[in-house]
């Protein structure tokens, strides 16, 4: 007899507020919450932007012959709605429980078919997090390129506004983040032994310092690769982060480092490779982070400068430099080091693209002018002998 498979069905548009407030809080122990809700958003990449895509909600189902978890309901629905394997998609899940090992395996098989799909999973709670097979399932997802994180306040608010039939009621955090810090630390511990490496094509496309993005001319995002090393000590931690909705990679990096609870009596050095230099808000957050952690030394190498002609971005970069953060531009050596440490290169050597060195020198000169002391800038203007 053929194993039972659910037929694709239309997802729900809304859930009621009481269901959301009961099933989604960050809780270490969640008694009575036997259903899993999956809120999703699918964005299809079209040239330089994403369309509005589809969104909806699935929940766990039980069939007499087989269990169909919410994750599998989504996968079968996606197969039916998006048959093309050649288009670029970005899929985001907000789930009340993290995937079980079986669902994790199915998701990985799904990603093997849809090679141009990026999946981000933000979970409220960790399902059987003490069981090794469940931990291994999460690590396998992480290693396959899935972004995994615990739902934060911004995630809850976004889900409330998007998926909850709130009838105009404003989101109230109540006990939604009760065990958030514990869950973040626990997920970090589960994933710490493995780093999610960048795919080769993603590295070349996102970190390339060309003035214009190469084909297929899609937007380039912010990726941040970091390595923390203990001076005169054995500790070494590295990872890759990217922007998510309402939370830039730099802010997520700060949260990651804080979650490590480093010994303030020890000295640590952090090197970051980032695709775009920081916006003013992230620059200010990094400055506050460095001031609050004097035992850390931070170096940031940027592939490209983000809207470098805007005054607020210029002031943000100067603020970073003045706070003691080393600001620099990635050159051939930094690109090769980033490739070696953070890319799933399968022992293949780094292959520089056309005009890498020329572009790097041009961006370095631009950054030097931005970071030039104000007095030197005034002298340069006076040397022009403008009336």
Short mmCIF file of C-alpha atoms in Angstrom, two decimals:
data_model
loop_
_atom_site.label_atom_id
_atom_site.label_comp_id
_atom_site.label_asym_id
_atom_site.label_seq_id
_atom_site.Cartn_x
_atom_site.Cartn_y
_atom_site.Cartn_z
CA UNK A 1 0.00 0.00 0.00
CA UNK A 2 1.34 3.44 -0.93
CA UNK A 3 2.33 5.57 2.09
CA UNK A 4 -0.14 8.34 2.75
CA UNK A 5 0.90 11.77 1.46
CA UNK A 6 -1.10 14.91 2.11
CA UNK A 7 -2.41 16.69 -0.95
CA UNK A 8 -1.45 20.36 -1.22
CA UNK A 9 -4.00 22.51 0.52
CA UNK A 10 -4.48 26.21 0.86
CA UNK A 11 -2.92 27.60 4.04
CA UNK A 12 -4.86 29.64 6.55
CA UNK A 13 -4.71 33.43 6.31
CA UNK A 14 -5.08 34.27 9.99
CA UNK A 15 -4.96 32.92 13.50
CA UNK A 16 -6.85 34.46 16.38
CA UNK A 17 -5.01 36.46 19.07
CA UNK A 18 -5.61 33.93 21.87
CA UNK A 19 -4.10 31.12 19.77
CA UNK A 20 -1.02 33.20 18.98
CA UNK A 21 -0.52 34.35 22.58
CA UNK A 22 -0.87 30.78 23.89
CA UNK A 23 1.19 28.86 21.34
CA UNK A 24 4.03 31.25 20.49
CA UNK A 25 5.70 32.50 23.71
CA UNK A 26 9.42 31.82 24.29
CA UNK A 27 9.14 29.17 27.00
CA UNK A 28 11.60 26.62 28.29
CA UNK A 29 8.73 24.37 29.37
CA UNK A 30 5.50 24.71 27.34
CA UNK A 31 2.92 22.41 28.88
CA UNK A 32 -0.25 21.76 26.92
CA UNK A 33 1.05 23.17 23.64
CA UNK A 34 0.77 20.08 21.45
CA UNK A 35 0.24 21.85 18.14
CA UNK A 36 2.90 23.45 15.97
CA UNK A 37 2.02 26.58 14.04
CA UNK A 38 4.11 27.67 11.06
CA UNK A 39 3.69 31.20 9.70
CA UNK A 40 5.46 31.63 6.37
CA UNK A 41 6.35 34.23 3.80
CA UNK A 42 7.60 33.43 0.29
CA UNK A 43 9.37 36.11 -1.73
CA UNK A 44 10.26 35.41 -5.35
CA UNK A 45 13.28 37.31 -6.63
CA UNK A 46 12.63 39.24 -9.82
CA UNK A 47 15.69 41.00 -11.23
CA UNK A 48 16.72 43.52 -8.53
CA UNK A 49 13.93 43.08 -6.01
CA UNK A 50 11.56 40.60 -4.42
CA UNK A 51 7.85 40.52 -5.14
CA UNK A 52 5.30 40.51 -2.34
CA UNK A 53 4.93 36.73 -2.71
CA UNK A 54 2.69 34.44 -0.69
CA UNK A 55 2.12 34.18 3.02
CA UNK A 56 -0.03 32.11 5.32
CA UNK A 57 -0.17 29.64 8.19
CA UNK A 58 0.03 25.87 8.52
CA UNK A 59 -0.46 23.83 11.66
CA UNK A 60 0.39 20.26 12.61
CA UNK A 61 -1.99 17.56 11.40
CA UNK A 62 -2.44 13.97 12.48
CA UNK A 63 -3.64 11.29 10.05
CA UNK A 64 -4.53 7.73 11.02
CA UNK A 65 -1.67 6.36 8.91
CA UNK A 66 0.97 9.04 9.12
CA UNK A 67 1.85 12.28 10.90
CA UNK A 68 2.11 15.40 8.79
CA UNK A 69 3.87 18.17 10.63
CA UNK A 70 3.39 21.79 9.68
CA UNK A 71 6.78 21.85 7.95
CA UNK A 72 5.77 19.02 5.62
CA UNK A 73 2.43 20.68 4.89
CA UNK A 74 4.37 23.72 3.70
CA UNK A 75 6.76 21.66 1.57
CA UNK A 76 3.97 19.81 -0.26
CA UNK A 77 2.15 23.11 -0.80
CA UNK A 78 5.32 24.76 -2.12
CA UNK A 79 5.99 21.91 -4.57
CA UNK A 80 2.53 22.51 -5.98
CA UNK A 81 2.64 26.31 -6.06
CA UNK A 82 6.25 26.85 -7.20
CA UNK A 83 7.27 24.05 -9.58
CA UNK A 84 10.22 25.98 -11.07
CA UNK A 85 13.61 24.98 -9.63
CA UNK A 86 15.45 27.74 -11.49
CA UNK A 87 13.94 30.85 -9.93
CA UNK A 88 15.34 32.54 -6.82
CA UNK A 89 13.20 32.40 -3.67
CA UNK A 90 13.54 33.61 -0.11
CA UNK A 91 11.34 31.75 2.37
CA UNK A 92 10.89 32.75 6.01
CA UNK A 93 9.27 30.59 8.67
CA UNK A 94 8.14 31.66 12.12
CA UNK A 95 7.34 28.45 14.01
CA UNK A 96 6.11 27.74 17.52
CA UNK A 97 8.34 24.63 17.76
CA UNK A 98 11.67 23.88 16.08
CA UNK A 99 11.64 21.04 13.48
CA UNK A 100 11.93 17.39 14.49
CA UNK A 101 14.70 15.23 12.91
CA UNK A 102 12.37 13.82 10.25
CA UNK A 103 11.19 17.26 9.18
CA UNK A 104 14.78 18.53 9.20
CA UNK A 105 15.76 15.69 6.84
CA UNK A 106 12.84 16.49 4.51
CA UNK A 107 13.73 20.18 4.50
CA UNK A 108 17.32 19.39 3.52
CA UNK A 109 16.09 17.18 0.65
CA UNK A 110 13.81 20.03 -0.40
CA UNK A 111 16.74 22.48 -0.45
CA UNK A 112 18.74 20.08 -2.61
CA UNK A 113 16.00 20.37 -5.23
CA UNK A 114 15.56 24.14 -4.91
CA UNK A 115 19.20 25.20 -5.08
CA UNK A 116 18.28 28.89 -5.53
CA UNK A 117 16.14 29.05 -2.40
CA UNK A 118 17.17 30.67 0.89
CA UNK A 119 15.34 29.54 4.02
CA UNK A 120 15.25 31.37 7.34
CA UNK A 121 13.64 29.71 10.37
CA UNK A 122 12.80 31.71 13.49
CA UNK A 123 11.50 29.41 16.21
CA UNK A 124 9.82 30.34 19.45
CA UNK A 125 10.86 27.19 21.30
CA UNK A 126 13.22 24.23 20.91
CA UNK A 127 11.57 20.83 20.50
CA UNK A 128 13.19 18.07 22.63
CA UNK A 129 16.38 20.13 22.68
CA UNK A 130 18.15 17.69 25.04
CA UNK A 131 17.83 14.78 22.63
CA UNK A 132 20.89 14.23 20.47
CA UNK A 133 18.94 13.35 17.32
CA UNK A 134 16.93 16.58 17.58
CA UNK A 135 20.12 18.58 18.10
CA UNK A 136 21.71 16.85 15.12
CA UNK A 137 18.68 17.73 12.99
CA UNK A 138 19.15 21.42 13.80
CA UNK A 139 22.87 21.21 13.06
CA UNK A 140 22.17 19.55 9.71
CA UNK A 141 19.75 22.35 8.82
CA UNK A 142 22.36 24.92 9.85
CA UNK A 143 25.06 23.22 7.80
CA UNK A 144 22.80 23.07 4.74
CA UNK A 145 22.56 26.87 4.73
CA UNK A 146 19.36 27.44 6.72
CA UNK A 147 19.36 30.51 8.94
CA UNK A 148 18.24 29.46 12.44
CA UNK A 149 17.36 31.81 15.28
CA UNK A 150 15.06 32.27 18.25
CA UNK A 151 12.09 34.57 17.70
CA UNK A 152 12.76 38.04 19.10
CA UNK A 153 10.44 40.90 19.97
CA UNK A 154 10.62 42.17 16.38
CA UNK A 155 9.61 38.73 15.08
CA UNK A 156 6.63 38.52 17.43
CA UNK A 157 5.49 42.00 16.47
CA UNK A 158 5.84 41.24 12.76
CA UNK A 159 3.85 38.00 13.10
CA UNK A 160 1.17 39.80 15.11
CA UNK A 161 0.80 42.47 12.44
CA UNK A 162 0.93 40.01 9.52
CA UNK A 163 -0.68 36.74 10.60
CA UNK A 164 -2.96 37.51 13.56
CA UNK A 165 -6.56 38.66 13.20
CA UNK A 166 -6.00 41.26 15.92
CA UNK A 167 -8.83 43.60 14.85
CA UNK A 168 -6.73 46.68 15.49
CA UNK A 169 -5.32 45.62 18.87
CA UNK A 170 -1.67 46.58 19.36
CA UNK A 171 0.85 43.88 20.13
CA UNK A 172 1.66 43.47 23.84
CA UNK A 173 4.72 41.48 24.72
CA UNK A 174 3.30 40.14 28.02
CA UNK A 175 5.16 36.86 28.66
CA UNK A 176 6.17 36.29 25.03
CA UNK A 177 9.92 36.60 25.75
CA UNK A 178 9.95 34.98 29.18
CA UNK A 179 12.80 32.51 28.44
CA UNK A 180 14.27 34.23 25.37
CA UNK A 181 17.82 34.57 26.75
CA UNK A 182 17.91 30.94 27.87
CA UNK A 183 16.71 29.67 24.48
CA UNK A 184 19.19 31.84 22.56
CA UNK A 185 22.04 30.45 24.66
CA UNK A 186 20.80 26.87 24.26
CA UNK A 187 20.56 27.18 20.48
CA UNK A 188 24.03 28.70 20.41
CA UNK A 189 25.35 25.70 22.34
CA UNK A 190 23.68 23.27 19.94
CA UNK A 191 25.10 25.01 16.85
CA UNK A 192 28.42 26.12 18.28
CA UNK A 193 30.31 23.00 17.21
CA UNK A 194 29.42 23.68 13.59
CA UNK A 195 29.53 26.81 11.46
CA UNK A 196 27.17 27.43 8.59
CA UNK A 197 29.61 27.96 5.68
CA UNK A 198 28.80 30.17 2.72
CA UNK A 199 28.26 28.55 -0.64
CA UNK A 200 30.88 29.43 -3.23
CA UNK A 201 28.46 31.18 -5.56
CA UNK A 202 27.00 33.20 -2.70
CA UNK A 203 30.46 34.31 -1.56
CA UNK A 204 31.51 35.46 -5.03
CA UNK A 205 28.23 37.28 -5.62
CA UNK A 206 27.79 38.90 -2.21
CA UNK A 207 31.42 39.70 -1.36
CA UNK A 208 32.52 40.79 -4.84
CA UNK A 209 33.72 44.40 -4.83
CA UNK A 210 32.60 45.18 -8.37
CA UNK A 211 30.84 48.53 -8.78
CA UNK A 212 27.83 46.73 -10.26
CA UNK A 213 26.63 43.29 -9.24
CA UNK A 214 27.31 40.56 -11.83
CA UNK A 215 24.44 38.72 -13.46
CA UNK A 216 21.64 37.95 -12.63
CA UNK A 217 21.69 41.57 -11.35
CA UNK A 218 19.90 40.86 -8.09
CA UNK A 219 20.44 42.97 -5.00
CA UNK A 220 23.43 42.22 -2.83
CA UNK A 221 22.77 41.82 0.87
CA UNK A 222 24.75 42.34 4.04
CA UNK A 223 26.70 39.28 5.16
CA UNK A 224 29.00 39.41 8.18
CA UNK A 225 31.60 36.71 8.86
CA UNK A 226 33.31 36.91 12.24
CA UNK A 227 36.07 35.11 14.10
CA UNK A 228 36.68 35.63 17.80
CA UNK A 229 40.01 34.50 19.23
CA UNK A 230 41.22 34.56 22.80
CA UNK A 231 44.66 36.14 23.09
CA UNK A 232 46.99 33.73 24.87
CA UNK A 233 44.14 31.23 25.14
CA UNK A 234 42.49 28.32 23.31
CA UNK A 235 39.05 29.81 22.63
CA UNK A 236 38.09 30.42 19.00
CA UNK A 237 34.55 31.01 17.69
CA UNK A 238 33.46 31.90 14.17
CA UNK A 239 30.22 32.26 12.27
CA UNK A 240 28.33 33.89 9.40
CA UNK A 241 25.33 36.16 9.77
CA UNK A 242 23.13 38.12 7.41
CA UNK A 243 20.48 40.78 7.72
CA UNK A 244 17.01 39.67 8.65
CA UNK A 245 13.85 41.72 8.74
CA UNK A 246 14.28 44.73 11.08
CA UNK A 247 17.55 43.31 12.46
CA UNK A 248 20.82 44.04 10.70
CA UNK A 249 23.74 41.63 10.69
CA UNK A 250 25.80 43.90 12.98
CA UNK A 251 23.09 43.87 15.65
CA UNK A 252 22.80 40.09 15.41
CA UNK A 253 26.61 39.88 15.69
CA UNK A 254 26.52 41.94 18.90
CA UNK A 255 23.85 39.62 20.31
CA UNK A 256 25.93 36.55 19.39
CA UNK A 257 29.06 37.83 21.12
CA UNK A 258 27.13 38.91 24.21
CA UNK A 259 25.58 35.43 24.45
CA UNK A 260 29.07 33.92 24.82
CA UNK A 261 29.45 35.61 28.25
CA UNK A 262 33.17 36.12 27.77
CA UNK A 263 35.46 36.43 30.78
CA UNK A 264 36.17 40.19 31.16
CA UNK A 265 39.58 39.44 32.68
CA UNK A 266 40.72 37.86 29.38
CA UNK A 267 41.60 39.64 26.14
CA UNK A 268 39.86 38.79 22.88
CA UNK A 269 40.30 39.88 19.27
CA UNK A 270 37.45 39.82 16.74
CA UNK A 271 37.90 40.09 12.99
CA UNK A 272 34.84 40.78 10.84
CA UNK A 273 34.49 40.57 7.07
CA UNK A 274 31.35 42.36 5.89
CA UNK A 275 29.86 42.90 2.43
CA UNK A 276 28.67 46.47 3.15
CA UNK A 277 30.01 49.00 5.63
CA UNK A 278 27.68 49.78 8.53
CA UNK A 279 24.74 52.15 8.47
CA UNK A 280 24.73 54.95 11.12
CA UNK A 281 22.46 53.00 13.50
CA UNK A 282 24.65 49.88 13.41
CA UNK A 283 27.79 52.00 13.70
CA UNK A 284 26.41 53.57 16.87
CA UNK A 285 25.49 50.15 18.28
CA UNK A 286 29.00 48.83 17.57
CA UNK A 287 30.54 51.85 19.28
CA UNK A 288 28.41 51.28 22.39
CA UNK A 289 29.29 47.58 22.31
CA UNK A 290 33.03 48.26 22.15
CA UNK A 291 32.86 50.85 24.94
CA UNK A 292 30.99 48.38 27.14
CA UNK A 293 33.50 45.59 26.46
CA UNK A 294 37.00 47.06 26.79
CA UNK A 295 38.52 43.57 26.84
CA UNK A 296 37.56 43.16 23.15
CA UNK A 297 39.52 44.39 20.14
CA UNK A 298 37.41 44.73 16.99
CA UNK A 299 38.60 44.89 13.37
CA UNK A 300 36.11 45.35 10.52
CA UNK A 301 37.02 44.82 6.85
CA UNK A 302 34.32 45.89 4.39
CA UNK A 303 34.08 44.75 0.77
CA UNK A 304 32.10 47.84 -0.26
CA UNK A 305 31.01 51.16 1.27
CA UNK A 306 27.32 51.66 1.93
CA UNK A 307 26.02 54.98 0.46
CA UNK A 308 29.39 56.50 1.29
CA UNK A 309 28.43 59.96 0.00
CA UNK A 310 25.70 60.51 2.63
CA UNK A 311 26.80 62.66 5.56
CA UNK A 312 25.15 60.46 8.20
CA UNK A 313 27.02 57.39 6.90
CA UNK A 314 30.29 59.32 6.83
CA UNK A 315 29.80 60.39 10.44
CA UNK A 316 28.96 56.81 11.43
CA UNK A 317 32.22 55.48 9.96
CA UNK A 318 34.21 58.24 11.65
CA UNK A 319 32.52 57.47 14.94
CA UNK A 320 33.61 53.84 14.64
CA UNK A 321 37.20 54.83 13.88
CA UNK A 322 37.32 57.28 16.78
CA UNK A 323 36.05 54.63 19.20
CA UNK A 324 39.08 52.43 18.49
CA UNK A 325 37.52 50.07 15.95
CA UNK A 326 39.88 49.37 13.07
CA UNK A 327 37.99 50.21 9.86
CA UNK A 328 39.53 48.93 6.63
CA UNK A 329 38.67 47.71 3.13
CA UNK A 330 39.03 44.09 2.04
CA UNK A 331 41.89 43.40 -0.35
CA UNK A 332 43.09 40.20 -2.00
CA UNK A 333 44.52 38.88 1.27
CA UNK A 334 41.28 39.47 3.21
CA UNK A 335 39.10 37.95 0.47
CA UNK A 336 41.33 34.87 0.42
CA UNK A 337 41.26 34.59 4.21
CA UNK A 338 37.45 34.92 4.22
CA UNK A 339 37.24 32.25 1.52
CA UNK A 340 39.44 29.87 3.48
CA UNK A 341 37.64 30.26 6.82
CA UNK A 342 33.99 30.83 5.97
CA UNK A 343 33.23 29.23 2.58
CA UNK A 344 32.34 25.64 1.75
CA UNK A 345 35.07 25.57 -0.92
CA UNK A 346 35.76 21.80 -0.92
CA UNK A 347 39.54 22.53 -0.91
CA UNK A 348 39.30 24.62 -4.10
CA UNK A 349 41.55 27.70 -4.14
CA UNK A 350 40.18 31.24 -4.16
CA UNK A 351 39.76 32.59 -7.69
CA UNK A 352 39.94 36.40 -7.81
CA UNK A 353 37.51 38.17 -10.14
CA UNK A 354 38.46 40.76 -12.74
CA UNK A 355 39.71 44.11 -11.36
CA UNK A 356 39.60 42.93 -7.72
CA UNK A 357 42.79 44.79 -6.79
CA UNK A 358 41.88 47.88 -8.78
CA UNK A 359 38.44 48.11 -7.18
CA UNK A 360 39.88 47.49 -3.72
CA UNK A 361 42.41 50.32 -4.10
CA UNK A 362 39.69 52.69 -5.26
CA UNK A 363 37.46 51.86 -2.29
CA UNK A 364 40.42 52.18 0.11
CA UNK A 365 41.16 55.70 -1.17
CA UNK A 366 37.50 56.59 -0.70
CA UNK A 367 37.52 55.31 2.90
CA UNK A 368 40.75 57.18 3.64
CA UNK A 369 39.14 60.43 2.54
CA UNK A 370 36.11 59.71 4.72
CA UNK A 371 38.24 58.98 7.79
CA UNK A 372 40.60 61.90 7.21
CA UNK A 373 40.69 64.28 10.20
CA UNK A 374 38.51 67.37 9.78
CA UNK A 375 41.52 69.71 9.90
CA UNK A 376 43.13 67.86 7.01
CA UNK A 377 39.93 68.18 5.03
CA UNK A 378 39.88 71.91 5.64
CA UNK A 379 43.48 72.20 4.44
CA UNK A 380 42.62 70.28 1.29
CA UNK A 381 39.72 72.61 0.55
CA UNK A 382 41.90 75.67 1.15
CA UNK A 383 44.52 74.29 -1.23
CA UNK A 384 41.92 74.38 -3.98
CA UNK A 385 41.99 78.23 -3.67
CA UNK A 386 38.27 78.49 -4.25
CA UNK A 387 36.89 82.03 -4.03
#
